[in-house]
Every structure is written in structure tokens, then in C-alpha cells.
Amino acid sequence: DSGVTQTPKHLITATGQRVTLRCSPRSGDLSVYWYQQSLDQGLQFLIQYYNGEERAKGNILERFSAQQFPDLHSELNLSSLELGDSALYFCASSVEPAGGAGELFFGEGSRLTVL
Amino acid sequence: SQQGEEDPQALSIQEGENATMNCSYKTSINNLQWYRQNSGRGLVHLILIRSNEREKHSGRLRVTLDTSKKSSSLLITASRAADTASYFCATAGFIQGAQKLVFGQGTRLTINP
């Protein structure tokens, strides 16, 4: 158990809809990362927050947004969903502010299926 | 792109044999990390090697880093069936003004009993 909690574990929705994925980081970790894993794109970095502030941005679509709240949990919002958004979305956390300066602890992921 | 590229994409060996996976990257890095993922599960950190280090060990794992060749290798000795998983290298470095951890496509390792 990494200590990172993601909900929901599975989500099935239709094209055009909007979903919210939630992540609670490991106790004491201030950095939260979001990654998307799909069969054809591999593991893609989306965004990182540190103590409530956006720290780094990756290949995140404009239809996607994220935030980190004062209690350090984070939410990833995906809107106007397309079939290609079907993927496993991972949240990870770490202590360090700089992306990847130390090891990341991953949650078990949220599997999104868009029909 | 800084993204690491693993080689081979898939590897199948007999239990007890050693498994070697390679990772190449394109730009300068601060560190390189290896992660393991069991099918459909979250990634688990294995080892981190900094840019000024050349070799690191952890149990049956040995990681080397050659910054002049921009490459790293992960060696798993005396493999076990439980080592069956996908292994990813990830490079930490500056991209577009921020330090990011970027993952490669992974090597799928199968250990046959």
C-alpha cells in the first residue's frame, strides 16, 4: 500500500460527458502528480501541484483541468470526453517540490472508459 | 523529447536467469528512476540513481548510468516468477522551464517457471 488513494477505481461514461477523479496523497507529501496511461501513448505526464500551486505542466489537454486543495487532496477534471480519453489515470505523490527529485508513490489508478 | 526509450519492449526468460533492460534518453537529467508495474496496478519505485552516480544496487537489482551515452540499464539477478511485470525508466530533468519526471514506454518482463 503506497498510501496514495484514488477514487473512483473504475468509471464508465459517454462521449461529451464530464468526470472528476480524486486523489489523496500520502501523509506528509506536498506534491501531487497526474499521469495518463494508455496502450498507444504509454505513461504521459499531465500536471504537478505542490502545496496548492501548479508546479509543472505536461501534455494536458485544454479540456482537462486539475487543482490541489488546502488539505492537499487533488482533483482532475476531464470534460467533453472523447473515446480517446479512455485510459488509466494515475495520481502520485512525493515530498519534494521539484518534479521527480525523489521517488514518487503511485495510487492504484482510476480506469476511465468512454463509450 | 526527453522521454526514455526502453529496450527491449518485451523480454521472456527462465526463472533463475538474469534479466537486463536498457533505457536511453535524449537530454541532460538530474536523476533516473526505475519503476515496476504489475498488470493494471500502480507503479512501484525500485531505485533512483543521480546524474553523478554510475552504479547502484538494491537487493537483486543493479542499475548503471552512463551520462556520456545517455543510457541506463537495470539488471535483475536470479529472476523469480514474481518478477513478472512491466519495468519503466523515468528521467527527471528540466523541460520547458520546469523539472519533470518523464517515463519511457516500458519493458514487459515475463519469467517462465
XYZ file of C-alpha atoms in Angstrom:
228
model
C 0.000 0.000 0.000
C 1.587 3.253 -1.208
C -0.594 5.463 0.954
C -1.991 7.270 -2.102
C -5.744 6.870 -2.517
C -7.574 7.340 -5.785
C -11.307 7.298 -6.414
C -13.193 6.030 -8.261
C -11.345 2.868 -9.269
C -13.481 2.384 -12.356
C -15.628 4.806 -14.296
C -17.702 4.274 -17.420
C -19.242 7.261 -19.142
C -20.339 8.533 -22.536
C -18.683 10.867 -25.008
C -19.267 14.520 -24.256
C -19.615 13.969 -20.529
C -17.522 15.358 -17.674
C -15.902 13.405 -14.850
C -13.842 14.196 -11.783
C -11.078 11.961 -10.466
C -9.927 12.376 -6.914
C -6.605 11.743 -5.222
C -5.448 11.847 -1.624
C -1.671 11.929 -1.361
C 0.488 10.056 1.096
C 0.544 11.662 4.515
C 3.168 14.407 4.589
C 3.602 14.642 0.817
C 3.027 18.102 -0.626
C 3.478 17.263 -4.319
C 0.768 15.609 -6.352
C 1.226 14.406 -9.928
C -1.259 13.207 -12.514
C -0.289 10.748 -15.252
C -2.338 9.190 -18.034
C -1.545 5.658 -19.175
C -2.959 4.365 -22.423
C -1.887 1.478 -24.629
C -0.726 3.627 -27.538
C 0.725 6.618 -25.634
C 2.371 4.956 -22.684
C 2.595 6.877 -19.419
C 2.115 10.592 -20.083
C 2.788 13.310 -17.519
C -0.174 15.660 -17.212
C 0.426 18.069 -14.361
C 2.064 18.527 -10.947
C 0.958 20.570 -7.953
C 2.989 21.461 -4.909
C 1.265 22.735 -1.772
C -1.699 24.033 -3.748
C 0.230 25.682 -6.560
C 0.731 24.393 -10.096
C 4.363 23.381 -10.402
C 4.755 21.816 -13.817
C 2.586 21.098 -16.788
C 2.897 18.299 -19.272
C 0.755 17.078 -22.126
C -2.530 18.075 -20.560
C -5.369 18.867 -22.919
C -7.304 22.107 -22.562
C -10.405 20.002 -21.851
C -8.651 18.737 -18.716
C -8.024 20.743 -15.569
C -6.750 19.994 -12.117
C -6.376 21.595 -8.739
C -4.925 20.853 -5.330
C -6.932 21.886 -2.312
C -5.714 23.235 1.069
C -5.997 19.764 2.597
C -3.623 18.657 -0.226
C -6.023 16.340 -1.977
C -6.251 16.863 -5.717
C -8.896 16.536 -8.375
C -8.510 16.008 -12.104
C -11.465 17.196 -14.154
C -11.965 15.769 -17.625
C -14.637 17.376 -19.803
C -16.112 16.938 -23.281
C -14.862 13.387 -23.130
C -13.813 11.590 -26.277
C -13.259 7.904 -26.962
C -9.514 8.527 -26.945
C -9.628 9.701 -23.345
C -10.219 6.133 -22.231
C -7.170 5.314 -20.131
C -5.817 4.600 -16.707
C -5.254 7.823 -14.785
C -2.670 7.711 -12.038
C -2.058 10.057 -9.198
C 1.302 10.046 -7.475
C 2.741 11.998 -4.591
C 6.139 12.929 -3.264
C 7.753 15.098 -0.646
C 9.915 17.239 -2.904
C 8.682 20.316 -4.766
C 10.818 19.702 -7.837
C 9.282 17.145 -10.167
C 10.942 13.785 -9.821
C 13.595 14.981 -7.384
C 12.767 11.944 -5.294
C 10.697 8.814 -5.611
C 7.041 9.022 -6.465
C 4.385 6.993 -4.687
C 1.596 5.931 -7.026
C -2.029 5.200 -6.362
C -3.778 2.236 -7.943
C -5.288 4.399 -10.649
C -8.721 5.284 -11.959
C -9.711 3.380 -15.067
C -11.858 5.563 -17.309
C -13.837 4.056 -20.148
C -15.578 6.411 -22.558
C -18.271 4.798 -24.680
C 11.641 14.757 -26.234
C 13.423 13.711 -23.068
C 11.359 10.571 -22.838
C 13.341 7.468 -22.126
C 13.147 4.578 -24.510
C 13.373 1.090 -23.118
C 14.889 -1.825 -24.914
C 13.727 -4.493 -25.383
C 9.976 -3.843 -25.430
C 9.404 -7.381 -24.210
C 11.663 -9.974 -22.606
C 10.914 -13.574 -21.713
C 13.408 -15.647 -19.712
C 13.553 -18.712 -17.497
C 13.371 -18.472 -13.748
C 16.820 -18.167 -12.249
C 18.299 -16.351 -15.227
C 19.329 -12.699 -15.160
C 17.230 -10.041 -16.889
C 18.716 -6.880 -18.350
C 16.691 -3.921 -19.526
C 18.088 -0.799 -21.114
C 16.933 2.788 -21.202
C 18.131 5.603 -23.426
C 17.232 9.272 -23.172
C 17.944 12.439 -25.098
C 18.625 15.406 -22.838
C 20.526 16.096 -19.617
C 18.971 14.745 -16.460
C 19.163 15.223 -12.696
C 18.332 11.637 -11.921
C 16.969 8.489 -13.482
C 14.500 6.205 -11.750
C 13.208 2.709 -12.383
C 9.668 1.637 -11.568
C 7.807 -1.635 -11.728
C 4.159 -2.129 -12.628
C 2.202 -5.324 -12.179
C -0.575 -5.648 -14.717
C -3.097 -2.837 -14.299
C -1.710 -1.786 -10.920
C 0.055 1.308 -9.692
C 3.749 1.818 -10.321
C 6.194 0.985 -7.577
C 9.516 2.767 -7.218
C 12.547 0.486 -7.400
C 15.654 2.626 -7.432
C 16.873 6.170 -8.101
C 20.306 6.966 -9.475
C 21.565 10.530 -9.590
C 23.405 12.005 -12.557
C 26.723 11.959 -10.690
C 26.414 8.272 -9.808
C 27.460 5.409 -12.060
C 26.090 2.342 -10.340
C 23.636 1.488 -7.616
C 22.481 -1.747 -6.009
C 19.355 -2.718 -4.154
C 18.923 -6.392 -3.305
C 18.843 -8.310 -6.595
C 18.715 -5.077 -8.598
C 21.693 -3.360 -10.162
C 21.349 -0.101 -12.037
C 24.032 1.584 -14.082
C 24.027 5.055 -15.561
C 26.249 6.324 -18.358
C 25.542 10.020 -18.843
C 28.012 10.267 -21.734
C 25.928 7.739 -23.661
C 22.655 8.923 -22.130
C 21.757 5.406 -21.173
C 20.957 3.272 -18.162
C 20.477 -0.403 -17.551
C 18.546 -2.379 -14.962
C 19.781 -5.847 -14.114
C 17.645 -8.257 -12.136
C 19.683 -11.223 -10.973
C 18.378 -14.706 -10.205
C 14.919 -13.871 -11.546
C 11.767 -15.246 -9.947
C 8.267 -15.766 -11.328
C 7.123 -12.903 -9.092
C 9.396 -10.532 -11.043
C 6.984 -10.792 -13.989
C 5.864 -7.198 -14.570
C 6.477 -4.141 -16.722
C 9.528 -2.059 -15.889
C 9.771 1.630 -16.669
C 12.636 4.055 -16.597
C 11.852 7.670 -15.807
C 14.112 10.664 -16.249
C 13.973 13.802 -14.129
C 15.164 16.952 -15.847
C 14.189 20.402 -16.949
C 11.701 20.651 -19.769
C 10.190 23.974 -20.752
C 11.233 25.709 -17.555
C 10.180 23.098 -15.021
C 11.619 19.882 -13.705
C 9.501 16.933 -14.744
C 9.636 13.179 -14.385
C 9.057 11.614 -17.787
C 8.510 7.900 -18.289
C 9.538 5.625 -21.096
C 7.310 3.069 -22.791
C 8.441 0.225 -20.570
C 9.770 -3.306 -20.921
C 7.383 -6.180 -20.336
C 9.283 -8.906 -18.495
C 7.970 -12.457 -18.298
C 9.687 -15.007 -16.066
C 8.834 -18.572 -17.030
C 8.872 -21.139 -14.201
